[in-house]
PDB file of C-alpha atoms in Angstrom:
ATOM      1  CA  MET A   1     -21.134 -27.426  15.477  1.00 69.00           C
ATOM      2  CA  ALA A   2     -24.136 -26.487  13.285  1.00 88.00           C
ATOM      3  CA  PHE A   3     -22.669 -24.224  10.480  1.00 94.00           C
ATOM      4  CA  GLN A   4     -23.698 -22.761   7.108  1.00 96.00           C
ATOM      5  CA  ILE A   5     -21.362 -22.308   4.287  1.00 97.00           C
ATOM      6  CA  GLU A   6     -22.416 -18.830   2.228  1.00 96.00           C
ATOM      7  CA  ARG A   7     -20.459 -16.872  -0.409  1.00 96.00           C
ATOM      8  CA  ILE A   8     -18.385 -14.323   1.248  1.00 95.00           C
ATOM      9  CA  ASN A   9     -19.086 -10.551   1.347  1.00 91.00           C
ATOM     10  CA  ALA A  10     -18.212  -7.614   2.987  1.00 88.00           C
ATOM     11  CA  ASN A  11     -19.541  -8.704   6.144  1.00 92.00           C
ATOM     12  CA  HIS A  12     -17.351 -11.854   6.350  1.00 95.00           C
ATOM     13  CA  LEU A  13     -14.081  -9.917   5.801  1.00 95.00           C
ATOM     14  CA  LYS A  14     -13.107  -9.623   9.552  1.00 96.00           C
ATOM     15  CA  GLY A  15     -14.253 -12.792  10.328  1.00 97.00           C
ATOM     16  CA  ALA A  16     -12.226 -14.495   7.253  1.00 97.00           C
ATOM     17  CA  VAL A  17      -9.072 -12.736   8.301  1.00 97.00           C
ATOM     18  CA  HIS A  18      -9.151 -13.882  11.590  1.00 97.00           C
ATOM     19  CA  VAL A  19      -9.448 -17.038  10.284  1.00 97.00           C
ATOM     20  CA  ILE A  20      -6.019 -17.077   7.951  1.00 97.00           C
ATOM     21  CA  VAL A  21      -4.410 -15.412  10.934  1.00 97.00           C
ATOM     22  CA  CYS A  22      -5.193 -18.121  13.578  1.00 96.00           C
ATOM     23  CA  ALA A  23      -5.059 -21.303  11.147  1.00 95.00           C
ATOM     24  CA  TYR A  24      -1.716 -20.619   9.795  1.00 94.00           C
ATOM     25  CA  ALA A  25      -0.086 -19.705  13.070  1.00 94.00           C
ATOM     26  CA  GLN A  26      -0.905 -23.525  14.122  1.00 90.00           C
ATOM     27  CA  LEU A  27       1.297 -26.334  12.851  1.00 87.00           C
ATOM     28  CA  PRO A  28       1.778 -27.793  10.155  1.00 86.00           C
ATOM     29  CA  TRP A  29       2.333 -24.222   8.782  1.00 89.00           C
ATOM     30  CA  ASN A  30       3.587 -21.992  12.020  1.00 91.00           C
ATOM     31  CA  GLU A  31       3.393 -18.885   9.631  1.00 92.00           C
ATOM     32  CA  LYS A  32       3.043 -15.367  11.366  1.00 95.00           C
ATOM     33  CA  TRP A  33       0.366 -13.860   9.254  1.00 94.00           C
ATOM     34  CA  SER A  34      -0.182  -9.683   9.725  1.00 95.00           C
ATOM     35  CA  HIS A  35      -3.679  -8.852   9.606  1.00 95.00           C
ATOM     36  CA  GLU A  36      -2.670  -6.153   6.520  1.00 96.00           C
ATOM     37  CA  ALA A  37      -1.293  -9.384   4.501  1.00 96.00           C
ATOM     38  CA  ALA A  38      -4.673 -11.462   5.299  1.00 96.00           C
ATOM     39  CA  VAL A  39      -6.640  -8.517   4.252  1.00 96.00           C
ATOM     40  CA  GLU A  40      -5.077  -8.243   0.785  1.00 95.00           C
ATOM     41  CA  ASN A  41      -5.314 -12.028   0.454  1.00 94.00           C
ATOM     42  CA  VAL A  42      -9.011 -11.974   0.949  1.00 95.00           C
ATOM     43  CA  SER A  43      -9.665  -8.958  -1.036  1.00 94.00           C
ATOM     44  CA  TYR A  44      -8.047 -10.141  -3.651  1.00 94.00           C
ATOM     45  CA  VAL A  45      -9.926 -12.774  -4.102  1.00 94.00           C
ATOM     46  CA  LEU A  46     -13.076 -10.745  -3.411  1.00 93.00           C
ATOM     47  CA  GLU A  47     -12.281  -8.419  -6.208  1.00 93.00           C
ATOM     48  CA  THR A  48     -11.348 -10.769  -8.829  1.00 93.00           C
ATOM     49  CA  PRO A  49     -14.244 -11.423 -11.244  1.00 91.00           C
ATOM     50  CA  ARG A  50     -15.818 -14.833 -11.098  1.00 90.00           C
ATOM     51  CA  SER A  51     -13.771 -15.752  -7.938  1.00 94.00           C
ATOM     52  CA  ILE A  52     -15.202 -18.158  -5.507  1.00 96.00           C
ATOM     53  CA  ALA A  53     -15.163 -17.303  -2.054  1.00 97.00           C
ATOM     54  CA  LEU A  54     -17.018 -19.434   0.823  1.00 98.00           C
ATOM     55  CA  ALA A  55     -17.360 -19.069   4.597  1.00 97.00           C
ATOM     56  CA  ALA A  56     -18.437 -21.381   6.709  1.00 97.00           C
ATOM     57  CA  VAL A  57     -20.326 -19.652   9.183  1.00 97.00           C
ATOM     58  CA  ASP A  58     -21.722 -20.745  12.927  1.00 95.00           C
ATOM     59  CA  GLY A  59     -24.108 -18.551  14.959  1.00 93.00           C
ATOM     60  CA  GLY A  60     -22.896 -15.479  13.004  1.00 94.00           C
ATOM     61  CA  LYS A  61     -19.200 -16.133  13.551  1.00 96.00           C
ATOM     62  CA  VAL A  62     -16.833 -17.068  10.404  1.00 97.00           C
ATOM     63  CA  VAL A  63     -15.165 -20.472  11.383  1.00 97.00           C
ATOM     64  CA  GLY A  64     -13.719 -21.486   7.772  1.00 97.00           C
ATOM     65  CA  ILE A  65     -12.976 -20.075   4.651  1.00 98.00           C
ATOM     66  CA  ALA A  66     -12.167 -21.272   0.983  1.00 98.00           C
ATOM     67  CA  LEU A  67     -11.273 -19.128  -1.324  1.00 97.00           C
ATOM     68  CA  GLY A  68     -10.470 -20.118  -5.186  1.00 96.00           C
ATOM     69  CA  VAL A  69      -9.837 -17.501  -8.367  1.00 95.00           C
ATOM     70  CA  ARG A  70     -11.114 -19.004 -11.725  1.00 94.00           C
ATOM     71  CA  GLN A  71      -8.221 -19.174 -14.249  1.00 92.00           C
ATOM     72  CA  ARG A  72      -9.022 -19.702 -18.131  1.00 92.00           C
ATOM     73  CA  ARG A  73      -6.070 -22.988 -19.072  1.00 90.00           C
ATOM     74  CA  HIS A  74      -6.032 -24.905 -22.586  1.00 90.00           C
ATOM     75  CA  ASP A  75      -8.737 -27.217 -21.876  1.00 85.00           C
ATOM     76  CA  GLY A  76     -11.302 -24.570 -20.001  1.00 90.00           C
ATOM     77  CA  LEU A  77     -11.999 -22.763 -16.754  1.00 94.00           C
ATOM     78  CA  VAL A  78     -10.106 -24.058 -13.323  1.00 94.00           C
ATOM     79  CA  ILE A  79     -10.393 -22.796  -9.915  1.00 95.00           C
ATOM     80  CA  HIS A  80      -7.073 -22.586  -8.285  1.00 94.00           C
ATOM     81  CA  LEU A  81      -7.992 -23.334  -4.702  1.00 95.00           C
ATOM     82  CA  ASP A  82      -5.736 -20.593  -3.071  1.00 94.00           C
ATOM     83  CA  GLU A  83      -6.968 -21.204   0.520  1.00 94.00           C
ATOM     84  CA  LEU A  84      -9.066 -23.499   2.676  1.00 96.00           C
ATOM     85  CA  SER A  85      -8.748 -22.512   6.567  1.00 95.00           C
ATOM     86  CA  VAL A  86     -10.440 -23.588   9.363  1.00 96.00           C
ATOM     87  CA  LEU A  87     -10.455 -21.931  12.789  1.00 96.00           C
ATOM     88  CA  PRO A  88      -7.921 -24.591  14.975  1.00 94.00           C
ATOM     89  CA  GLU A  89     -10.956 -25.114  17.439  1.00 94.00           C
ATOM     90  CA  ALA A  90     -13.008 -26.074  14.925  1.00 93.00           C
ATOM     91  CA  GLN A  91     -10.789 -28.151  13.166  1.00 92.00           C
ATOM     92  CA  GLY A  92     -11.422 -32.245  12.950  1.00 87.00           C
ATOM     93  CA  GLY A  93     -15.218 -31.636  12.734  1.00 84.00           C
ATOM     94  CA  ARG A  94     -15.803 -31.731   9.028  1.00 92.00           C
ATOM     95  CA  LEU A  95     -16.031 -28.336   8.434  1.00 94.00           C
ATOM     96  CA  GLY A  96     -13.022 -28.392   6.138  1.00 95.00           C
ATOM     97  CA  THR A  97     -14.360 -31.350   4.123  1.00 96.00           C
ATOM     98  CA  ALA A  98     -17.688 -29.288   3.831  1.00 97.00           C
ATOM     99  CA  LEU A  99     -15.819 -26.430   2.666  1.00 97.00           C
ATOM    100  CA  LEU A 100     -13.381 -28.465   0.057  1.00 96.00           C
ATOM    101  CA  LEU A 101     -17.021 -30.230  -1.377  1.00 96.00           C
ATOM    102  CA  ALA A 102     -18.922 -26.781  -1.352  1.00 97.00           C
ATOM    103  CA  ILE A 103     -15.849 -25.096  -3.531  1.00 97.00           C
ATOM    104  CA  VAL A 104     -15.748 -28.247  -5.839  1.00 96.00           C
ATOM    105  CA  GLU A 105     -19.326 -28.309  -6.324  1.00 97.00           C
ATOM    106  CA  THR A 106     -19.332 -24.945  -7.077  1.00 97.00           C
ATOM    107  CA  ALA A 107     -16.947 -24.643  -9.621  1.00 96.00           C
ATOM    108  CA  LYS A 108     -18.715 -27.288 -11.614  1.00 96.00           C
ATOM    109  CA  ALA A 109     -21.703 -25.655 -11.492  1.00 96.00           C
ATOM    110  CA  GLU A 110     -20.088 -22.492 -12.679  1.00 95.00           C
ATOM    111  CA  GLY A 111     -18.615 -24.463 -15.534  1.00 95.00           C
ATOM    112  CA  CYS A 112     -15.468 -25.274 -14.361  1.00 95.00           C
ATOM    113  CA  SER A 113     -13.294 -28.380 -15.357  1.00 94.00           C
ATOM    114  CA  SER A 114     -11.408 -29.170 -12.066  1.00 93.00           C
ATOM    115  CA  VAL A 115      -9.921 -27.296  -8.855  1.00 95.00           C
ATOM    116  CA  TRP A 116      -6.129 -27.344  -8.591  1.00 92.00           C
ATOM    117  CA  LEU A 117      -4.260 -26.121  -5.270  1.00 91.00           C
ATOM    118  CA  ILE A 118      -1.058 -26.332  -3.765  1.00 89.00           C
ATOM    119  CA  SER A 119      -0.030 -27.748  -0.384  1.00 89.00           C
ATOM    120  CA  GLN A 120       2.129 -30.061   1.381  1.00 84.00           C
ATOM    121  CA  ARG A 121       2.966 -33.418  -0.415  1.00 84.00           C
ATOM    122  CA  GLU A 122       2.947 -35.588   2.967  1.00 87.00           C
ATOM    123  CA  GLY A 123       1.465 -35.405   5.927  1.00 87.00           C
ATOM    124  CA  ALA A 124      -1.928 -34.760   7.501  1.00 88.00           C
ATOM    125  CA  VAL A 125      -3.005 -31.967   4.860  1.00 89.00           C
ATOM    126  CA  SER A 126      -1.901 -34.217   2.470  1.00 86.00           C
ATOM    127  CA  GLU A 127      -4.101 -37.162   3.605  1.00 90.00           C
ATOM    128  CA  PHE A 128      -6.723 -34.682   4.182  1.00 89.00           C
ATOM    129  CA  TYR A 129      -7.120 -33.513   0.215  1.00 89.00           C
ATOM    130  CA  ARG A 130      -6.758 -37.529  -0.711  1.00 90.00           C
ATOM    131  CA  ARG A 131      -9.559 -38.186   1.212  1.00 92.00           C
ATOM    132  CA  GLY A 132     -11.207 -35.324  -0.704  1.00 91.00           C
ATOM    133  CA  GLY A 133     -10.521 -36.837  -4.327  1.00 92.00           C
ATOM    134  CA  PHE A 134      -7.675 -34.835  -4.951  1.00 90.00           C
ATOM    135  CA  ALA A 135      -4.491 -36.777  -6.486  1.00 90.00           C
ATOM    136  CA  CYS A 136      -1.069 -34.968  -6.148  1.00 88.00           C
ATOM    137  CA  SER A 137       0.217 -34.354 -10.086  1.00 87.00           C
ATOM    138  CA  ASN A 138       3.191 -36.358 -11.360  1.00 85.00           C
ATOM    139  CA  LYS A 139       3.712 -33.790 -14.458  1.00 83.00           C
ATOM    140  CA  LEU A 140       3.871 -30.986 -12.092  1.00 82.00           C
ATOM    141  CA  GLY A 141       6.211 -29.359  -9.667  1.00 78.00           C
ATOM    142  CA  LEU A 142       6.379 -26.295  -7.758  1.00 76.00           C
ATOM    143  CA  TYR A 143       9.172 -23.579  -8.479  1.00 81.00           C
ATOM    144  CA  TYR A 144      10.303 -20.623  -6.706  1.00 78.00           C
ATOM    145  CA  ARG A 145      12.869 -18.446  -6.228  1.00 79.00           C
ATOM    146  CA  SER A 146      14.037 -15.743  -3.727  1.00 74.00           C
ATOM    147  CA  THR A 147      14.367 -12.165  -4.831  1.00 86.00           C
TER     148      THR A 147
END
């Protein structure tokens, strides 16, 4: 697969939405994303100042995305990696690794000290991030409350 990584713009929106809907419908997530929810998710990042939104494009088709929102923390700027998704048929071909590396490099070039993300603690997704140099924090936990 010959792909390029580009900043997402309005022309990539439809493809980025398709990636989210398809990627999350598969294991390990099995989530049913509506088209409207995926549009809102991608649009939020695109409308957030100084966000980082990247697309892996192969032959004009968006095959993977990385969406990050910049935040100011006590020790400087960080990127919260909100989404890293690859079409199921394109997974396993180093596309996700290239997107992960690209968002880390872009964040660094734009003055961010780190990239944060929330994902599974175990399994293939966890191993993917660990291979990419990420470590699971011992100090932080994910808390939630249903409303």
